[in-house]
Amino acid sequence: MQTLLDQIRAIVGAAHVLCEGDLSAWEQDWRKRSRGKALAVVRPGSTQEVARVVQVCAQHRAQNPSSQLSIVPQGGNTGLVVGSTPDSTGHQLVLSMQRMQAVRSIDAGNLTMTVESGCILKQAQDKAREAGFLYPLSLGAEGSCTVGGNLGTNAGGTQVVRYGNTREQCLGLEVVTAQGEVWHGLSGLRKDNTGYDLRHLYIGSEGTLGIITAATMKLFPLPVAQIGAWASLDTVEDALTLLGLAHRHLGADLTGFELMGQFPLNLVAKHFPKLRQPLELASPYFVLIESSSLSNPAQANEALESLMQAALDAACVKDVVLASSLAQSRSFWEIRETITLAQAAEGLNIKHDISVPISRIPEFVRQTDQLLAQHFEGVRVVCFGHLGDGNLHYNVQAPAGTNTEKFLQANEAQVNQVVFDAVAKFGGSISAEHGIGSLKVEHLTHYKSPVALAQMRAIKQALDPQNLLNPGRVVNCDNSSLS
Ligand code: FAD
Ligand code: 2HG
Ligand code: ZN
């Protein structure tokens, strides 16, 4: 391995091959579910360097068939399914994209921005805004996650109802393959039917098929107004009625529709008491709606007011606060985005980023709440998320006062089974946002069809026959079945 590391030092520079000291920022996952041990953290500075590192690793594997060397691509390491950190073997290189942050170009006429994959999402948003455009992807981790990680996981976030997932926003990729070749696919074309669309294979592949080094992403006109409204509700059915009204009243101006249960907001109030809740926490559910307008702020305000009046008339909301300033809208979003941190502060937990058809969400929540209460006395459900997309974070926290670790050890598998069986029954997906990583590999084999799984394995085998890239994530293909 020393020779290999020397070869890699010669490619990226010795300062960018980290083997000693505190490597926890790269070895420990965000949720602290698993701490691995890297052979080294390698930080290439260009696409060519990435390609050469992959080439020497592929060569090493070819010359040492029993070698367990593999590569774990990493962006901001904010993923929630243990997909970007090494295992404990000490044989995995973490390939950190942190140094590749450049915005290569903005094509105003084509409404696109070409950006390197290590660019922090917030920086991409800021660069687009400076040029007079909106880069619409938005999520709680935007201050540290990267464009490459967003593409690797096909991240969703809070604006999907209007702008789609990361996949819908991407028009081209540059990728280093598992053989260390570079695929130059940064076309920026909106229409291209020349065979299989490789871009869509790499997006959402969680670093298992190739290393994304740059991407051409869509830009949109900057809205002139973004207004938030916060409403309290009795039921999830009411939230669905409100969603229908919001689509009708706001049309394409509807840019966010988030549901939050009372308990997740209680956690925010408990762990982040400085954040002022817009309404008393006395209702079972709350909704945050965002309207963004390209025309004028007064019109946007009127449209939101008329939506809320219609909602009050239909009795699907109890109380409503309309933000009177951009700062107040932002404060609504801050509360919503703090739920993940508040849940972490409450202790280790079980996360589910499920989706079911939007129309079936109320029944899914009712039945699954009941099942969990029956099987796990006192368990606390942290239900919130992107109702406008049919995607909920249906998370589970141990009963108050219990030892969280013990609860997880004893019950995590059964809790997952109850929730995922319900998801399957309602025709949903066990992961709508965060991906499979290591945490859901076994579940995928159970809930994905054998035909789909066989095709996924065939794709992995075709693109990465050595199983060099992020092995054991997404689909399990051990070396013996691949080589
Ligand atoms: P990492 O965590 O470093 O990696 C994630 C996966 O992508 C890994 O499998 C990794 O191998 C792969 N990968 C990383 N870079 C590359 C690359 N260049 N080429 C190929 N593969 C690569 N997710 C959502 O979808 N919606 C949300 O609303 C959301 N909110 C969040 C809020 C908080 C507070 C936190 C902590 C996380 C949240 N996430 C959310 C999850 C996470 O932020 C996203 O999955 C994000 O896209 C990961 O980006 P990253 O750069 O941190 O990737
Ligand atoms: C969000 O929507 C993220 O805030 C994180 O996807 C969800 O903490 C979670 O479970
Ligand atoms: Zn989410």
Coordinates of C-alpha atoms in Angstrom, one line a residue, residues 37-404:
K37 CA -10.9 4.0 9.3
A38 CA -9.6 5.3 6.0
L39 CA -6.4 4.1 4.3
A40 CA -6.0 7.8 3.5
V41 CA -8.0 10.9 2.6
V42 CA -7.1 12.0 -0.8
R43 CA -7.9 15.5 -2.0
P44 CA -7.4 16.0 -5.7
G45 CA -7.4 19.5 -7.2
S46 CA -8.5 18.8 -10.8
T47 CA -10.4 16.3 -13.0
Q48 CA -7.1 15.0 -14.4
E49 CA -5.9 14.3 -10.8
V50 CA -9.1 12.4 -10.0
A51 CA -8.7 10.4 -13.2
R52 CA -5.0 9.5 -12.4
V53 CA -5.8 8.6 -8.8
V54 CA -8.6 6.2 -10.0
Q55 CA -6.2 4.8 -12.7
V56 CA -3.5 3.9 -10.2
C57 CA -6.1 2.3 -7.9
A58 CA -7.6 0.3 -10.7
Q59 CA -4.1 -0.8 -11.7
H60 CA -3.3 -1.8 -8.1
R61 CA -6.4 -3.9 -7.9
A62 CA -5.7 -5.6 -11.2
Q63 CA -2.1 -6.4 -10.1
N64 CA -3.3 -7.5 -6.6
P65 CA -6.5 -9.4 -7.1
S66 CA -6.9 -10.1 -3.4
S67 CA -6.6 -6.5 -2.5
Q68 CA -9.6 -4.9 -0.8
L69 CA -8.6 -1.4 -1.9
S70 CA -11.6 0.7 -2.9
I71 CA -12.6 4.4 -3.2
V72 CA -15.3 6.2 -1.3
P73 CA -16.2 9.5 -3.1
Q74 CA -17.0 12.2 -0.6
G75 CA -18.4 15.8 -0.8
G76 CA -19.5 17.6 2.3
N77 CA -20.1 14.4 4.3
T78 CA -23.6 15.5 5.3
G79 CA -25.3 12.4 3.9
L80 CA -27.7 10.7 6.3
V81 CA -27.4 7.1 5.3
V82 CA -23.7 6.3 5.9
G83 CA -22.7 6.4 2.3
S84 CA -19.7 8.7 2.2
T85 CA -17.5 7.4 5.0
P86 CA -15.1 4.5 4.9
D87 CA -15.7 1.1 6.5
S88 CA -13.5 -0.1 9.3
T89 CA -11.1 -2.2 7.2
G90 CA -8.6 0.5 6.7
H91 CA -8.5 -0.4 2.9
Q92 CA -10.7 2.4 1.6
L93 CA -9.5 5.7 0.2
V94 CA -11.8 8.6 0.9
L95 CA -11.7 10.7 -2.3
S96 CA -12.7 14.1 -1.0
M97 CA -13.8 16.6 -3.6
Q98 CA -13.4 19.6 -1.3
R99 CA -10.7 21.3 -3.3
M100 CA -12.6 21.3 -6.6
Q101 CA -14.9 24.2 -5.9
A102 CA -14.7 26.4 -9.0
V103 CA -17.7 27.8 -10.8
R104 CA -16.3 27.3 -14.3
S105 CA -18.8 29.4 -16.3
I106 CA -22.2 30.9 -16.3
D107 CA -24.0 31.0 -19.7
A108 CA -26.8 33.6 -19.2
G109 CA -28.3 33.0 -22.6
N110 CA -28.5 29.2 -22.0
L111 CA -29.6 29.8 -18.4
T112 CA -26.9 27.4 -17.1
M113 CA -24.0 27.3 -14.7
T114 CA -21.1 24.9 -14.9
V115 CA -19.7 24.1 -11.5
E116 CA -17.1 21.7 -10.1
S117 CA -18.6 19.0 -7.8
G118 CA -16.8 20.1 -4.6
C119 CA -18.5 23.5 -4.7
I120 CA -20.6 24.0 -1.6
L121 CA -24.3 24.4 -2.4
K122 CA -24.5 27.8 -0.7
Q123 CA -21.7 29.1 -2.8
A124 CA -23.4 27.9 -6.0
Q125 CA -26.6 29.7 -4.9
D126 CA -24.6 32.9 -4.1
K127 CA -22.7 32.8 -7.4
A128 CA -25.9 32.4 -9.3
R129 CA -27.6 35.3 -7.4
E130 CA -24.6 37.6 -8.1
A131 CA -25.2 36.9 -11.7
G132 CA -28.9 37.7 -11.4
F133 CA -30.2 34.1 -11.3
L134 CA -31.7 31.6 -9.0
Y135 CA -30.0 28.3 -8.3
P136 CA -33.1 26.7 -6.8
L137 CA -31.8 23.7 -4.9
S138 CA -32.2 24.4 -1.2
L139 CA -31.7 22.2 1.9
G140 CA -30.8 22.5 5.5
A141 CA -27.2 21.3 4.9
E142 CA -26.6 23.8 2.1
G143 CA -23.8 25.5 4.1
S144 CA -21.7 22.3 3.9
C145 CA -23.1 19.9 1.3
T146 CA -21.6 20.0 -2.2
V147 CA -23.1 20.0 -5.7
G148 CA -21.4 16.6 -6.3
G149 CA -23.0 15.1 -3.2
N150 CA -26.4 16.6 -4.2
L151 CA -26.0 14.9 -7.6
G152 CA -24.7 11.7 -6.1
T153 CA -27.8 11.5 -3.9
N154 CA -30.3 13.2 -6.2
A155 CA -31.1 15.5 -3.3
G156 CA -34.5 17.0 -3.0
G157 CA -35.0 19.7 -0.4
T158 CA -37.6 22.3 0.0
Q159 CA -38.2 23.7 -3.5
V160 CA -38.9 20.4 -5.3
V161 CA -42.6 21.2 -5.7
R162 CA -41.7 23.9 -8.2
Y163 CA -38.2 23.1 -9.5
G164 CA -37.9 19.3 -9.2
N165 CA -35.1 17.2 -7.6
T166 CA -31.4 17.7 -8.4
R167 CA -31.9 15.4 -11.3
E168 CA -34.4 17.7 -13.0
Q169 CA -32.0 20.6 -12.6
C170 CA -29.0 18.9 -14.2
L171 CA -28.2 19.3 -17.9
G172 CA -24.8 17.7 -18.1
L173 CA -22.0 16.0 -16.2
E174 CA -18.3 15.4 -16.3
V175 CA -17.5 12.1 -14.7
V176 CA -14.3 10.1 -14.0
T177 CA -15.2 6.4 -14.7
A178 CA -14.1 3.5 -12.6
Q179 CA -11.4 2.9 -15.1
G180 CA -10.0 6.4 -14.7
E181 CA -11.3 7.8 -18.0
V182 CA -13.1 11.1 -18.3
W183 CA -16.6 11.3 -19.7
H184 CA -17.0 14.9 -21.0
G185 CA -20.8 15.3 -20.8
L186 CA -21.2 18.9 -19.9
S187 CA -23.3 19.7 -22.9
G188 CA -25.9 22.0 -21.3
L189 CA -28.4 20.8 -24.0
R190 CA -32.0 20.8 -23.1
K191 CA -32.8 18.2 -25.8
D192 CA -30.5 15.3 -26.7
N193 CA -31.9 11.9 -27.8
T194 CA -28.6 10.3 -28.9
G195 CA -29.1 7.0 -27.1
Y196 CA -29.0 6.2 -23.4
D197 CA -28.9 9.2 -21.1
L198 CA -25.8 8.4 -19.1
R199 CA -26.3 11.5 -16.9
H200 CA -29.3 9.9 -15.3
L201 CA -27.3 6.7 -14.4
Y202 CA -24.7 8.7 -12.5
I203 CA -27.2 11.0 -10.7
G204 CA -28.4 9.2 -7.6
S205 CA -25.8 6.4 -7.9
E206 CA -24.2 7.5 -4.6
G207 CA -20.6 7.3 -5.9
T208 CA -21.0 3.6 -6.9
L209 CA -20.7 4.1 -10.7
G210 CA -18.4 7.1 -11.3
I211 CA -17.0 10.2 -9.7
I212 CA -18.8 13.4 -10.7
T213 CA -16.2 16.1 -11.2
A214 CA -18.4 18.9 -12.7
A215 CA -22.0 19.6 -13.7
T216 CA -23.9 21.9 -15.9
M217 CA -27.0 23.0 -13.9
K218 CA -30.1 24.9 -14.8
L219 CA -30.6 28.5 -13.6
F220 CA -33.9 30.3 -13.3
P221 CA -35.0 33.9 -13.1
L222 CA -34.7 35.4 -9.6
P223 CA -38.1 35.9 -8.0
V224 CA -38.9 39.5 -6.9
A225 CA -40.8 38.3 -3.9
Q226 CA -40.7 35.2 -1.6
I227 CA -43.4 35.2 1.0
G228 CA -44.0 32.5 3.7
A229 CA -47.2 31.7 5.5
W230 CA -47.4 29.5 8.6
A231 CA -50.7 27.7 9.4
S232 CA -51.9 25.5 12.2
L233 CA -54.1 22.5 11.4
D234 CA -56.0 19.6 13.0
T235 CA -55.2 16.8 10.6
V236 CA -53.1 15.7 7.7
E237 CA -56.3 15.5 5.6
D238 CA -56.6 19.3 6.2
A239 CA -53.0 19.7 5.0
L240 CA -53.9 17.9 1.8
T241 CA -57.0 20.1 1.2
L242 CA -54.7 23.2 1.8
L243 CA -52.2 21.8 -0.7
G244 CA -54.9 21.5 -3.4
L245 CA -56.0 25.1 -2.7
A246 CA -52.4 26.3 -2.8
H247 CA -51.9 24.7 -6.3
R248 CA -55.0 26.4 -7.5
H249 CA -54.4 29.8 -6.0
L250 CA -50.6 30.1 -6.6
G251 CA -50.0 28.0 -9.7
A252 CA -46.3 28.1 -10.5
D253 CA -45.7 30.6 -7.7
L254 CA -46.0 27.7 -5.2
T255 CA -42.4 27.0 -4.3
G256 CA -42.6 25.3 -0.9
F257 CA -45.2 23.3 1.0
E258 CA -43.9 21.7 4.2
L259 CA -45.8 19.7 6.8
M260 CA -44.6 19.7 10.4
G261 CA -46.1 17.6 13.3
Q262 CA -46.4 19.2 16.7
F263 CA -43.7 17.0 18.2
P264 CA -40.9 18.0 15.9
L265 CA -41.7 21.6 16.6
N266 CA -41.8 20.9 20.3
L267 CA -38.2 19.5 19.9
V268 CA -37.2 22.8 18.2
A269 CA -38.7 24.8 21.0
K270 CA -37.0 22.6 23.6
H271 CA -33.5 22.6 22.1
F272 CA -33.5 25.9 20.3
P273 CA -35.6 28.2 22.6
K274 CA -34.3 31.4 21.0
L275 CA -36.2 30.6 17.7
R276 CA -39.7 32.2 18.0
Q277 CA -42.5 29.9 17.0
P278 CA -45.0 31.9 14.8
L279 CA -48.0 30.2 16.4
E280 CA -48.7 28.6 19.7
L281 CA -47.7 24.9 19.6
A282 CA -51.2 23.8 20.4
S283 CA -52.3 22.0 17.2
P284 CA -51.4 18.5 15.9
Y285 CA -49.9 19.9 12.6
F286 CA -48.5 23.0 11.0
V287 CA -47.7 23.9 7.4
L288 CA -45.2 26.3 5.9
I289 CA -46.2 27.5 2.5
E290 CA -43.9 29.6 0.3
S291 CA -45.0 31.7 -2.7
S292 CA -42.4 33.2 -5.0
S293 CA -43.4 35.7 -7.6
L294 CA -41.7 36.9 -10.8
S295 CA -44.1 39.8 -11.2
N296 CA -44.5 42.1 -8.2
P297 CA -44.5 41.7 -4.4
A298 CA -48.0 43.2 -3.9
Q299 CA -49.5 40.7 -6.2
A300 CA -47.7 37.9 -4.5
N301 CA -49.0 39.0 -1.2
E302 CA -52.5 39.3 -2.5
A303 CA -52.4 35.8 -3.9
L304 CA -51.2 34.3 -0.6
E305 CA -53.8 36.3 1.3
S306 CA -56.6 35.1 -0.9
L307 CA -55.3 31.5 -0.6
M308 CA -55.4 31.8 3.2
Q309 CA -58.9 33.3 3.2
A310 CA -60.1 30.4 1.1
A311 CA -58.4 28.0 3.5
L312 CA -60.1 29.6 6.5
D313 CA -63.4 29.5 4.6
A314 CA -62.9 25.8 3.9
A315 CA -62.0 25.3 7.6
C316 CA -58.9 23.3 6.7
V317 CA -56.7 25.7 8.7
K318 CA -57.2 26.9 12.3
D319 CA -54.9 29.9 12.4
V320 CA -52.5 31.6 10.0
V321 CA -49.6 34.0 10.1
L322 CA -48.5 35.7 6.9
A323 CA -44.9 36.8 7.0
S324 CA -44.7 40.6 6.8
S325 CA -41.1 40.7 5.6
L326 CA -38.5 38.6 4.0
A327 CA -36.7 38.4 7.4
Q328 CA -39.9 36.9 8.9
S329 CA -40.2 34.4 6.0
R330 CA -36.6 33.4 6.6
S331 CA -37.3 32.9 10.3
F332 CA -40.2 30.5 9.4
W333 CA -37.7 28.5 7.3
E334 CA -35.1 28.5 10.0
I335 CA -37.5 26.8 12.3
R336 CA -38.4 24.2 9.7
E337 CA -34.7 23.6 8.8
T338 CA -33.8 23.2 12.5
I339 CA -35.9 20.1 13.1
T340 CA -33.0 17.8 12.0
L341 CA -30.7 19.4 14.5
A342 CA -33.3 19.4 17.3
Q343 CA -33.9 15.7 16.7
A344 CA -30.2 15.0 16.8
A345 CA -30.0 17.0 20.1
E346 CA -32.8 14.8 21.5
G347 CA -30.6 11.7 20.9
L348 CA -29.9 9.0 18.3
N349 CA -32.9 8.2 16.2
I350 CA -34.3 6.2 13.3
K351 CA -34.8 8.2 10.0
H352 CA -37.2 7.4 7.2
D353 CA -37.3 9.6 4.1
I354 CA -40.3 7.8 2.5
S355 CA -42.7 8.7 -0.2
V356 CA -46.2 7.6 -1.1
P357 CA -48.7 9.0 -3.6
I358 CA -49.6 12.4 -2.1
S359 CA -53.3 11.5 -2.0
R360 CA -52.5 8.5 0.3
I361 CA -50.4 10.3 2.8
P362 CA -53.1 11.0 5.4
E363 CA -54.1 7.3 5.5
F364 CA -50.4 6.2 5.6
V365 CA -49.7 8.5 8.6
R366 CA -52.9 7.4 10.5
Q367 CA -52.3 3.7 10.0
T368 CA -48.5 3.7 10.7
D369 CA -48.9 6.0 13.8
Q370 CA -51.3 3.4 15.1
L371 CA -49.0 0.4 14.3
L372 CA -46.0 2.0 15.9
A373 CA -48.0 2.9 19.1
Q374 CA -49.3 -0.7 19.3
H375 CA -45.9 -2.3 18.9
F376 CA -43.5 0.1 20.6
E377 CA -45.1 1.7 23.7
G378 CA -44.3 5.3 24.2
V379 CA -42.4 5.7 20.9
R380 CA -42.3 9.3 19.6
V381 CA -42.9 9.9 15.9
V382 CA -41.1 12.9 14.4
C383 CA -43.2 13.4 11.3
F384 CA -42.5 16.3 8.9
G385 CA -41.4 17.1 5.4
H386 CA -42.2 17.8 1.9
L387 CA -45.9 17.1 1.7
G388 CA -46.0 18.9 -1.7
D389 CA -43.9 16.1 -3.1
G390 CA -45.5 13.2 -1.2
N391 CA -42.2 12.8 0.8
L392 CA -42.3 12.7 4.5
H393 CA -39.6 12.3 7.1
Y394 CA -41.3 9.8 9.2
N395 CA -38.7 9.5 11.9
V396 CA -38.8 7.6 15.2
Q397 CA -37.4 8.7 18.5
A398 CA -37.1 6.4 21.5
P399 CA -39.7 6.8 24.3
A400 CA -38.9 9.7 26.6
G401 CA -36.6 8.8 29.4
T402 CA -35.3 5.5 27.9
N403 CA -31.7 4.7 26.9
T404 CA -31.7 5.6 23.2

